[in-house]
Coordinates of C-alpha atoms (C1' of nucleotides) in Angstrom, one line a residue:
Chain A
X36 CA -10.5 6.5 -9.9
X37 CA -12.4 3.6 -8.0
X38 CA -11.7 2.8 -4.7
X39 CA -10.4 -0.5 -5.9
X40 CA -8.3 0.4 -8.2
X41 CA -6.7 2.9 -6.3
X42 CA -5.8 0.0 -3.8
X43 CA -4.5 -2.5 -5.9
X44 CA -1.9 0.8 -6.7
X45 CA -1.1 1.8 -3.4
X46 CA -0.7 -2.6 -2.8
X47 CA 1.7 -2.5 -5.0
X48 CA 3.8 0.7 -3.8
X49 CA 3.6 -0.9 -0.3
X50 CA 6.5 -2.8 -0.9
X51 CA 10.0 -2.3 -0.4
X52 CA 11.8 -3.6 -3.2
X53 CA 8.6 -2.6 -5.5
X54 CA 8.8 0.8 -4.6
X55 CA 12.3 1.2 -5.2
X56 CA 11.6 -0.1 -8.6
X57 CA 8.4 2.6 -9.3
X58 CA 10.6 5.2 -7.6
X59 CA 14.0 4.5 -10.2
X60 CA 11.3 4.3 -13.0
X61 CA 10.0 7.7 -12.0
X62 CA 13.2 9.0 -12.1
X63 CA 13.9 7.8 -15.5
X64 CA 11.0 9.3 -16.6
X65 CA 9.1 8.5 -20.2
X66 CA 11.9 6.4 -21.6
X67 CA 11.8 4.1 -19.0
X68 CA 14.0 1.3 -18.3
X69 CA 15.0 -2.5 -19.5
X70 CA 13.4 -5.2 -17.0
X71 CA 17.1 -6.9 -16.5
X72 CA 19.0 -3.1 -15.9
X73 CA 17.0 -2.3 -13.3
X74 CA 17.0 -6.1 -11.8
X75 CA 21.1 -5.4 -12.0
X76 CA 20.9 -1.4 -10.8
X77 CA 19.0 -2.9 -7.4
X78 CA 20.9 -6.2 -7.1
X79 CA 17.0 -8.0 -7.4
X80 CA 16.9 -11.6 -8.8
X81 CA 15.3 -11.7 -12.4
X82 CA 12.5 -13.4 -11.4
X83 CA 11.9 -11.5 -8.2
X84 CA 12.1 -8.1 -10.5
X85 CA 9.8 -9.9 -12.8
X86 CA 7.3 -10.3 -10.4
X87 CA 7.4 -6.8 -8.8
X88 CA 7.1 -5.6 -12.0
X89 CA 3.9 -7.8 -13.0
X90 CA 2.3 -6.3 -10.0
X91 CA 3.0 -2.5 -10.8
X92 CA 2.1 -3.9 -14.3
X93 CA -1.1 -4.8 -13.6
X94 CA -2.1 -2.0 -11.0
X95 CA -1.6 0.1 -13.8
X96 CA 1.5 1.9 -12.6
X97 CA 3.8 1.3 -15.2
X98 CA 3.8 -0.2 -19.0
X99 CA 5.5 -2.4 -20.9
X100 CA 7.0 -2.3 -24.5
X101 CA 9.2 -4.9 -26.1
X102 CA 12.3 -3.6 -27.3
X103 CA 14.6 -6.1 -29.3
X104 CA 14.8 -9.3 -26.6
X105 CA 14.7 -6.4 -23.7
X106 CA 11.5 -5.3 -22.1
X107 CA 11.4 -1.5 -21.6
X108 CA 8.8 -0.3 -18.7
X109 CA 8.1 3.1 -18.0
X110 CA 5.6 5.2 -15.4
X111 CA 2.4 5.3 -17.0
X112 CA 2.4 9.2 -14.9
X113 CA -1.6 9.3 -15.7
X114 CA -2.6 6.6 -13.6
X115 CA 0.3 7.9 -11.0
X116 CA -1.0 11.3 -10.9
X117 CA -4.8 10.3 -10.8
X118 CA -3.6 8.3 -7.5
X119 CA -2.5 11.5 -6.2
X120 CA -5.3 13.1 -7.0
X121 CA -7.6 10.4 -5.4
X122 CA -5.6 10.4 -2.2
X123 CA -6.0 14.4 -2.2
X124 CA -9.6 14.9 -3.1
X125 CA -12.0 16.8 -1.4
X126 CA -9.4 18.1 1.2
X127 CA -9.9 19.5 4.0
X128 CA -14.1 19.9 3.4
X129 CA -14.6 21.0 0.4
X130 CA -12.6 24.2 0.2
X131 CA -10.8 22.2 -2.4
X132 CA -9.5 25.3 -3.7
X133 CA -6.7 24.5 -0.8
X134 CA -5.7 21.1 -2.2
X135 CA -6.5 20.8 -5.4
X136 CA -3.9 22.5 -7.0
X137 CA -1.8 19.4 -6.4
X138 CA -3.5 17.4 -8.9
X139 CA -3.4 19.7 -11.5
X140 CA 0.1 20.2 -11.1
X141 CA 0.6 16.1 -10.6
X142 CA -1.1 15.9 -13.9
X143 CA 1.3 18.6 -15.9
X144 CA 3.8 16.2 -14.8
X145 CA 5.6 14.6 -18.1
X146 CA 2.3 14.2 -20.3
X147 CA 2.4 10.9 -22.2
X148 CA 0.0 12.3 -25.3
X149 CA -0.6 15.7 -24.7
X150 CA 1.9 18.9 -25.5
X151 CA 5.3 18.8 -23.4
X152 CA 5.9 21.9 -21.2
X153 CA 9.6 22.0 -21.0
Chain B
X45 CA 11.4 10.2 4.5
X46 CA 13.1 6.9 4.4
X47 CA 12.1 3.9 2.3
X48 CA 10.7 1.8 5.3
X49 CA 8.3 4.7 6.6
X50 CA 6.8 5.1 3.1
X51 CA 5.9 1.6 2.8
X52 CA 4.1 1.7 6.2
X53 CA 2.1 5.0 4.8
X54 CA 1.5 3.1 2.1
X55 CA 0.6 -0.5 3.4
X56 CA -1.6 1.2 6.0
X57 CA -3.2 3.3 2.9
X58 CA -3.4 -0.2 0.9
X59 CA -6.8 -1.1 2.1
X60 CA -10.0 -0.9 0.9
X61 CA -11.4 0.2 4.6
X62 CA -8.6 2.0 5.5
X63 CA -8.5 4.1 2.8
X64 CA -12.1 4.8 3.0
X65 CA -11.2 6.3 6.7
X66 CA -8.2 7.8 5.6
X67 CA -10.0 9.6 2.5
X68 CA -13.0 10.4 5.3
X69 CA -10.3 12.5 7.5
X70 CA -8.7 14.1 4.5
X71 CA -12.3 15.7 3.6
X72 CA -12.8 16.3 7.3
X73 CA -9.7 18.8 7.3
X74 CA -7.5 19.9 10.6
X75 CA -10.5 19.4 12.8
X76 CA -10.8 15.6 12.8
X77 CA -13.7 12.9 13.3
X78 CA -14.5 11.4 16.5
X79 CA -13.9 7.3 16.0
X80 CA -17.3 6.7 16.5
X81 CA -18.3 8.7 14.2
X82 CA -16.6 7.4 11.7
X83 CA -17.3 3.9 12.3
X84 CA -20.9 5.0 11.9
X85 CA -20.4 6.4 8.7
X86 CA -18.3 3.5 7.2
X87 CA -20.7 0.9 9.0
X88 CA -17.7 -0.6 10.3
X89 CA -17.5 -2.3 13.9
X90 CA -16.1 -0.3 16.9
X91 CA -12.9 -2.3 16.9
X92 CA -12.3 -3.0 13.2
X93 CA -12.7 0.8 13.2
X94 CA -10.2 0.9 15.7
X95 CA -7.7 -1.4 14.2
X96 CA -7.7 0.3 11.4
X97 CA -6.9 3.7 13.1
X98 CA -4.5 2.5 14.9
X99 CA -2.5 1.4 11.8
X100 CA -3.1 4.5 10.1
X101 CA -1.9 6.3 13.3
X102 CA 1.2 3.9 13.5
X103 CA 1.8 5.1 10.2
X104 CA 2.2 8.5 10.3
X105 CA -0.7 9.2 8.8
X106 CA -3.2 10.8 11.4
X107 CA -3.1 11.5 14.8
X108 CA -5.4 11.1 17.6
X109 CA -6.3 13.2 20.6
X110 CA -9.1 12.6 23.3
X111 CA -11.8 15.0 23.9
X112 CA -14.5 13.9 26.6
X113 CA -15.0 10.3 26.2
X114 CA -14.3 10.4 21.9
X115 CA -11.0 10.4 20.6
X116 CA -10.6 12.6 17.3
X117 CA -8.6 11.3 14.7
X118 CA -7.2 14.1 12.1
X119 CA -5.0 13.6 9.0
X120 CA -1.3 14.6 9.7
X121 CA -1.0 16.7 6.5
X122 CA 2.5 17.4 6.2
X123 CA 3.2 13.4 6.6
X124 CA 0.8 13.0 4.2
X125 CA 3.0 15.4 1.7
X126 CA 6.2 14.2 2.3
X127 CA 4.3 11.0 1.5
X128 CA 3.7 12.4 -2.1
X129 CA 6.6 14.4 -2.4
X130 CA 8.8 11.2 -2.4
X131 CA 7.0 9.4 -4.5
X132 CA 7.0 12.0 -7.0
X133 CA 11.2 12.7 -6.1
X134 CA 13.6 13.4 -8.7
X135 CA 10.7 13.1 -11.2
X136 CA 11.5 12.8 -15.0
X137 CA 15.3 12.1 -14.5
X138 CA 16.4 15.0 -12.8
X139 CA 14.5 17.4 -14.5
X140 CA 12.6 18.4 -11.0
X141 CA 11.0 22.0 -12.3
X142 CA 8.8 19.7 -14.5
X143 CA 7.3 17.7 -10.8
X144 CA 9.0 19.1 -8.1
X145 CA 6.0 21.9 -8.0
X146 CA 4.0 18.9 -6.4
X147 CA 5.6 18.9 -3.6
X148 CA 5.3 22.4 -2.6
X149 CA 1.3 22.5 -3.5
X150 CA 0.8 19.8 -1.0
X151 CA 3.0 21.5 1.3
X152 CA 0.6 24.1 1.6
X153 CA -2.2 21.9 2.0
X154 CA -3.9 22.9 5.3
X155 CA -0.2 23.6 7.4
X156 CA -0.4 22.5 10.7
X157 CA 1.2 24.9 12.4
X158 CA 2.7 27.6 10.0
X159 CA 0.4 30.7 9.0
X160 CA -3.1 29.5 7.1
X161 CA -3.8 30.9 3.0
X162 CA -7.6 31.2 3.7
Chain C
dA101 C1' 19.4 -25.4 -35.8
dT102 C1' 22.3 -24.1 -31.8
dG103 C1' 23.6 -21.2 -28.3
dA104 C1' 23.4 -17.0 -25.6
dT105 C1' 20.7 -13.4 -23.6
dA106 C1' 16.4 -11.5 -21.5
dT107 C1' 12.4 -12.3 -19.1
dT108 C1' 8.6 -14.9 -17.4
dT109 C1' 6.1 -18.8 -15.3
dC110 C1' 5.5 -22.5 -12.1
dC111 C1' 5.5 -24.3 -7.6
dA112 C1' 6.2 -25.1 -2.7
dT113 C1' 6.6 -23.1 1.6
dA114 C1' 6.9 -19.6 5.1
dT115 C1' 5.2 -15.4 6.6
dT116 C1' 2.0 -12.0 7.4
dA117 C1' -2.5 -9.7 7.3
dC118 C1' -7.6 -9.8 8.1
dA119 C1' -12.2 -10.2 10.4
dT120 C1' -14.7 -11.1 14.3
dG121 C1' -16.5 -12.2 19.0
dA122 C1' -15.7 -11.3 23.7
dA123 C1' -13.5 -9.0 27.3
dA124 C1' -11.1 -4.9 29.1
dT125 C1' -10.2 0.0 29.8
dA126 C1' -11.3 4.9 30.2
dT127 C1' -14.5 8.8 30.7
dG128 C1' -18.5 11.2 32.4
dG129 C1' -23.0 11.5 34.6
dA130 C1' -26.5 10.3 38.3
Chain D
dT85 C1' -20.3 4.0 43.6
dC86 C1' -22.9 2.3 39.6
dC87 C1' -24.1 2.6 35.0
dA88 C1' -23.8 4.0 30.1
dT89 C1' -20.9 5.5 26.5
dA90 C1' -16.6 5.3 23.7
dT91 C1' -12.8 2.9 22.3
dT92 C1' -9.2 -0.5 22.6
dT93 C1' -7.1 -5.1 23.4
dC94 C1' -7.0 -10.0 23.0
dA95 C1' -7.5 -14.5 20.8
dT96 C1' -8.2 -17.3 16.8
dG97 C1' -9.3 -19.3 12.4
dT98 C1' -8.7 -18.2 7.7
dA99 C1' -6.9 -16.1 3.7
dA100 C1' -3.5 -13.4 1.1
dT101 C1' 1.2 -12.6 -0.1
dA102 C1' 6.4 -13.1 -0.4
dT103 C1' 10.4 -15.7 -1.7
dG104 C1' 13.5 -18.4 -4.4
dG105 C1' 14.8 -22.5 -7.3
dA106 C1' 14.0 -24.6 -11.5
dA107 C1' 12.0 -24.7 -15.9
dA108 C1' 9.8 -22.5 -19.8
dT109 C1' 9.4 -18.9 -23.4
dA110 C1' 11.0 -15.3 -26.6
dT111 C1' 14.6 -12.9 -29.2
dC112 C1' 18.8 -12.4 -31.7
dA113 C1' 23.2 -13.8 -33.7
dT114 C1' 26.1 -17.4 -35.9

DNA sequence: ATGATATTTCCATATTACATGAAATATGGA
DNA sequence: TCCATATTTCATGTAATATGGAAATATCAT
């Protein structure tokens, strides 16, 4: 992951009312959530939630499907655990044998394409 | 960790040159980099360098201690997991055994204080 | 087509963050 | 004490971002 990339993610996390919305839709997992039932779940505006979700939208955080008139967005958990891995690489000098065990296990973490573990 | 705190790790981490220092004193490892020295490294000025310590530091993030005329700034690693651990909470609606693992990888991540794995 | 639901876009304003030059503080050596 | 090194603090102009009301768009049912 570039450098830039990696901060237009974290840009969007570092908000109160956009992390609460990344951190419900990492809960829900895969399936993800309609735009308006997480607006109502954190008592957001539509707009507002619109907005916060445009932003993890287009860091890459989450995506979006159309779903009858609902729009359904869900973790993309690649990009989340490549963001992990980014902020954990090289740790602690090279003896990456210490650290990076975390992004292997970030990116076991609910696989969108490749075979489910559980 | 509570809400706020995460979204001061991650507005302080939401910046192209802090991130570059942050990532600098996660390769570094326990022992820290003099300020200097990483201002030199980044090509940054003495007291953007310092600005953007200080907000790391503010954060949670790293901590600084003096040592002859430097100061030595180290990554706080167990803030740093509890960073990732609560981003990664409650992962996949409940079903923690599939992300929960995270946490504890980057637990282990150069400990602070507990016993060392190598 | 009309109305209801679901979501997004537009816009104005208020707030906050950023970079930089210059000065201040702290430490160590001569 | 005086000077050099290391880092921080202060002040300021500029730019980026958040918020919320109102309007626009898209979908579905009648």
């Amino acid at each position: 992951m570039e450098t830039e990339i990696a901060v237009r993610k974290l840009s969007a996390l570092a908000h109160e009312g956009r992390l609460a919305v990344f951190r419900a839709l990492v809960k829900a997992g895969p399936g993800g959530v309609a735009a308006g039932d997480i607006a109502r779940k954190l008592k957001t505006a539509a707009n507002t939630m619109s907005a916060q979700l445009l932003m993890l939208s287009n860091a890459g955080l989450i995506r979006a499907r159309r779903e009858g008139r609902s729009i359904i967005y869900a973790v993309d958990f690649e990009q989340m655990s490549s963001l992990l891995l980014f902020l954990t690489q090289d740790c602690c000098g090279g003896r990456a044998e210490i650290c990076a065990p975390l992004a292997a296990v970030a990116t076991s973490c609910c696989p969108p394409k490749r075979k489910q573990r559980a």
